[in-house]
mmCIF file of C-alpha atoms and ligand atoms in Angstrom:
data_model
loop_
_atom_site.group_PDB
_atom_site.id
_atom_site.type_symbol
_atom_site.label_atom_id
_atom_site.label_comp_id
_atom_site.label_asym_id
_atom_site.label_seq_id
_atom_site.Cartn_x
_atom_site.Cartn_y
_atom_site.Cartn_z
ATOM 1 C CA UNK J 1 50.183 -25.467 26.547
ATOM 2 C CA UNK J 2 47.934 -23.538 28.820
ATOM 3 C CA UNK J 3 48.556 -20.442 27.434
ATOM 4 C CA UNK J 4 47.539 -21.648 24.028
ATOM 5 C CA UNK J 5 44.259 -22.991 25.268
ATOM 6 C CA UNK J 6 43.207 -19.828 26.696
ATOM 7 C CA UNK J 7 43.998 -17.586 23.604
ATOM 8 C CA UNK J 8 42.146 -20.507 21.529
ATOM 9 C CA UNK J 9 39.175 -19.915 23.913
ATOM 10 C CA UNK J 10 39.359 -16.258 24.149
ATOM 11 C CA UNK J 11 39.663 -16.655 19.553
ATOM 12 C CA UNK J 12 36.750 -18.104 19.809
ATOM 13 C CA UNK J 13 34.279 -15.819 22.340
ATOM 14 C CA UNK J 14 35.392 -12.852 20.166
ATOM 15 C CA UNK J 15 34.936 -14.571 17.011
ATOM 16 C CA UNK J 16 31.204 -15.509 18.572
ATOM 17 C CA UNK J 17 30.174 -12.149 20.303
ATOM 18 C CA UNK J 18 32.273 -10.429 16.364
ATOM 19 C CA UNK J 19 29.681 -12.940 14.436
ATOM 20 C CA UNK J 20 26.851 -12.274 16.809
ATOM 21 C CA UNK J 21 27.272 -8.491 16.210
ATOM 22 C CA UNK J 22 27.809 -8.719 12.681
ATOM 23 C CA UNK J 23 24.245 -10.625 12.259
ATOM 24 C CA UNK J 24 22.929 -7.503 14.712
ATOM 25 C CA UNK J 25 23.521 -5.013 11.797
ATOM 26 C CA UNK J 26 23.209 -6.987 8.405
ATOM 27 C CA UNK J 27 19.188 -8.731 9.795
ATOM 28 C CA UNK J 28 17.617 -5.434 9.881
ATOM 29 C CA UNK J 29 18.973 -3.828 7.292
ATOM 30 C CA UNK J 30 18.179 -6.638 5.126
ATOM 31 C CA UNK J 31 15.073 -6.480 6.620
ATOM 32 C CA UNK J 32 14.770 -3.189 5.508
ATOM 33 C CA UNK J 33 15.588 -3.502 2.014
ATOM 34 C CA UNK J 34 14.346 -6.413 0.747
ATOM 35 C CA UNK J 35 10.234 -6.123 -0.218
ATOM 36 C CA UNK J 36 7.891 -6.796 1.506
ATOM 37 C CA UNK J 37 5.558 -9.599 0.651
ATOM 38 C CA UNK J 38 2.391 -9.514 -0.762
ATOM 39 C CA UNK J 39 -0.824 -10.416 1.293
ATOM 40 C CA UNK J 40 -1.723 -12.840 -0.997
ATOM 41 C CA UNK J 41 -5.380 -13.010 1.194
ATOM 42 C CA UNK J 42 -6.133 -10.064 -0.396
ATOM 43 C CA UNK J 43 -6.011 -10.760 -4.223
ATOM 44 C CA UNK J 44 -10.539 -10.548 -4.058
ATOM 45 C CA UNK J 45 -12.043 -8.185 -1.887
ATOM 46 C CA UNK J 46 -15.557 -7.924 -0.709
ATOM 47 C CA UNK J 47 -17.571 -4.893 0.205
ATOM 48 C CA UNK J 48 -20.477 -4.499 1.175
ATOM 49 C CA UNK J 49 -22.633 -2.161 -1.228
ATOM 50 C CA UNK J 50 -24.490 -0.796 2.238
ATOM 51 C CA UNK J 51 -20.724 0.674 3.507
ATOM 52 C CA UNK J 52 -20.315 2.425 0.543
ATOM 53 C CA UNK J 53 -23.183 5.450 0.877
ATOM 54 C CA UNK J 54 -23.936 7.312 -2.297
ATOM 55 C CA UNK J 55 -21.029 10.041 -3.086
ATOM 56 C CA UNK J 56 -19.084 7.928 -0.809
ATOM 57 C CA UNK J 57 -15.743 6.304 -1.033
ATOM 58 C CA UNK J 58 -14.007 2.986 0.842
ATOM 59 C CA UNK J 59 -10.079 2.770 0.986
ATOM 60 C CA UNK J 60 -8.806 -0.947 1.424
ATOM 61 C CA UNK J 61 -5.772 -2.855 1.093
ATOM 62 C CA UNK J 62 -5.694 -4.779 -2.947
ATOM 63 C CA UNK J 63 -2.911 -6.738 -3.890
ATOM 64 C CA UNK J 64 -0.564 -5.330 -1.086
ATOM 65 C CA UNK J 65 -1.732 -1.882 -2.390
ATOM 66 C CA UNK J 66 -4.181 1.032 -1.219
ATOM 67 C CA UNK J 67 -7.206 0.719 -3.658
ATOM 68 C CA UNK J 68 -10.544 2.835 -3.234
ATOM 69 C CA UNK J 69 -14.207 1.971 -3.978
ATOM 70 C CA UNK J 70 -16.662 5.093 -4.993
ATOM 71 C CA UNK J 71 -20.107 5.006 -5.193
ATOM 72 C CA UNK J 72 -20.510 8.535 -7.179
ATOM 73 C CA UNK J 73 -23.460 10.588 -6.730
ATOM 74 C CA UNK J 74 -26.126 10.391 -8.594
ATOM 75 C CA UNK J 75 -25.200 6.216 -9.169
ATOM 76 C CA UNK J 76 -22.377 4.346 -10.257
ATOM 77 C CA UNK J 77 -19.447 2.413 -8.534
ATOM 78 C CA UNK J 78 -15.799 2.278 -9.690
ATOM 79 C CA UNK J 79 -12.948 0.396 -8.594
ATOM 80 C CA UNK J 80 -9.509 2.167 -8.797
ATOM 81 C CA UNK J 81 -5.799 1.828 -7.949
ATOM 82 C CA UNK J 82 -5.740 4.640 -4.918
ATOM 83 C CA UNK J 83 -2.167 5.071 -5.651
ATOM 84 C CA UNK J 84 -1.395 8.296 -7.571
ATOM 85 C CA UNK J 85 0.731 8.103 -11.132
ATOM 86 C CA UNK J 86 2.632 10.772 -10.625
ATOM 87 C CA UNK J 87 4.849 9.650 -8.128
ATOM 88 C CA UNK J 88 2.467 6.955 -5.867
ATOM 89 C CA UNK J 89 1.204 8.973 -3.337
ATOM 90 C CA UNK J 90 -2.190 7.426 -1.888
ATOM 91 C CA UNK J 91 -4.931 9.947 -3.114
ATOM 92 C CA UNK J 92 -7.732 11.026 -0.593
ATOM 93 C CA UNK J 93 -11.860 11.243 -1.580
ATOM 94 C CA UNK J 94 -13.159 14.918 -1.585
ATOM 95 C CA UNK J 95 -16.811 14.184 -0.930
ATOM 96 C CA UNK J 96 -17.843 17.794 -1.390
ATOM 97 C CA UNK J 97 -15.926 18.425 -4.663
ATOM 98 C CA UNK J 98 -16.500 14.475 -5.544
ATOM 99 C CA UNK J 99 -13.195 13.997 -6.903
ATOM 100 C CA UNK J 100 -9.721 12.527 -5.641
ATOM 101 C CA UNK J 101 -6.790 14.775 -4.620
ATOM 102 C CA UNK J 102 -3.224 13.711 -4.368
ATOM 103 C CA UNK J 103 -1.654 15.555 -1.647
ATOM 104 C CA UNK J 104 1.903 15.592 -2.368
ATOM 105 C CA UNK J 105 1.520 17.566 -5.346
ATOM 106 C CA UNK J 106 -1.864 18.473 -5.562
ATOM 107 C CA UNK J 107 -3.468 16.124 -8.325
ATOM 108 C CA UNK J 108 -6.815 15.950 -9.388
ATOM 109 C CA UNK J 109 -8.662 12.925 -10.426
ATOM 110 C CA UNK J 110 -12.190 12.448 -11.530
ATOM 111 C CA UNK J 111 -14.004 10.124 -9.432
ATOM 112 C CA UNK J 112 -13.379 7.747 -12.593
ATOM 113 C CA UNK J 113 -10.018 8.091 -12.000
ATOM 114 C CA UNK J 114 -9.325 10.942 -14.991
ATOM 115 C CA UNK J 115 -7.160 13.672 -14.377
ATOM 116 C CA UNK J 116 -8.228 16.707 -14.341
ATOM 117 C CA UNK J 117 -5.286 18.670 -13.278
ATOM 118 C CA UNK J 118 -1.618 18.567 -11.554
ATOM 119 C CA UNK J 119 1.437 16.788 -12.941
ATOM 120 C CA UNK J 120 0.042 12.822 -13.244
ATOM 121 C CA UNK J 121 0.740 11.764 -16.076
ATOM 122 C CA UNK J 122 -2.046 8.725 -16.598
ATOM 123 C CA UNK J 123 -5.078 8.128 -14.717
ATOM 124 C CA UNK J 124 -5.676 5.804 -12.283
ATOM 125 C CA UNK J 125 -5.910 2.202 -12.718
ATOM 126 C CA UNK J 126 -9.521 0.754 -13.232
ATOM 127 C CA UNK J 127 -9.998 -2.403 -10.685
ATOM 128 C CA UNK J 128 -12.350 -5.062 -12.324
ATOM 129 C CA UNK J 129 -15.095 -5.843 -9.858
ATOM 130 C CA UNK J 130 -18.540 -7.738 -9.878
ATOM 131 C CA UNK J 131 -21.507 -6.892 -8.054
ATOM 132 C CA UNK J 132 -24.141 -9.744 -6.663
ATOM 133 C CA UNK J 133 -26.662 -9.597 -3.863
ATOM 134 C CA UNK J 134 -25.695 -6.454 -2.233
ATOM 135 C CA UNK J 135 -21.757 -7.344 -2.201
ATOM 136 C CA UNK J 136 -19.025 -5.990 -4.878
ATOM 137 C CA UNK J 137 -16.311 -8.195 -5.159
ATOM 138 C CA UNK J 138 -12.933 -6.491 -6.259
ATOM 139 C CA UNK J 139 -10.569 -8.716 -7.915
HETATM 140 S S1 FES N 1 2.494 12.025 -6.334
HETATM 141 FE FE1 FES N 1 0.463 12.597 -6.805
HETATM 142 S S2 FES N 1 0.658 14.479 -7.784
HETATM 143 FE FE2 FES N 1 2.693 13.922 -7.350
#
């Protein structure tokens, strides 16, 4: 009778520390694979026209993705996607050549988003924005 409470015990410690380990390996990788929410905060986004020099452009966060605001030189802002079409690299601002480069594999965008040259196949997406008292509001 003793002996079966013992191996009933000891069942039940390696069933806990079996369960216990179990739950160690399946949380993170279901952490890792399921997606990750979008920052619904971020669905408008203000910027201030004074942060945005001409021939500059802002990178921020949209919709839970990278999004870019240019002020082109010589006048004009545009609101795009910052996330390439070719394969959704996040493009960087050349100020000198005022245009957007995708560095993976070496995309060229107009600073309306156009391409110009490299393998993506569509531009990049136009962001609708308004502009009131020295603040554009994406979204
Ligand atoms: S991912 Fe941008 S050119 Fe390939």
């Amino acid at each position: 009778m003793d002996t079966v409470g013992r191996r009933k015990f000891l069942g039940l410690c390696l069933g806990g520390v079996a369960t216990g380990a179990l739950a160690a390996i399946i949380y993170p990788l279901f952490r890792y694979l399921a997606p990750r929410p979008v920052d619904g905060s971020a669905d408008k986004v203000v910027i201030q026209l004074k942060d945005v020099p001409d021939g500059e452009a802002k990178f921020f966060e949209f919709a839970g993705a990278s999004a870019v605001l240019v002020n082109k030189r010589g006048g004009g802002l545009v609101a795009l996607s910052a996330v390439c079409t070719h394969l959704g690299c996040i493009v960087q601002w050349e100020k000198d050549k005022q245009d957007f480069l995708c560095p993976c594999h070496g995309g060229h965008y107009t600073p309306d988003g156009a391409v110009v040259s490299g393998p993506p196949p569509k531009p990049l997406t136009k962001l609708p924005f308004t502009v009131a008292n020295g603040a554009i509001t994406i979204g």
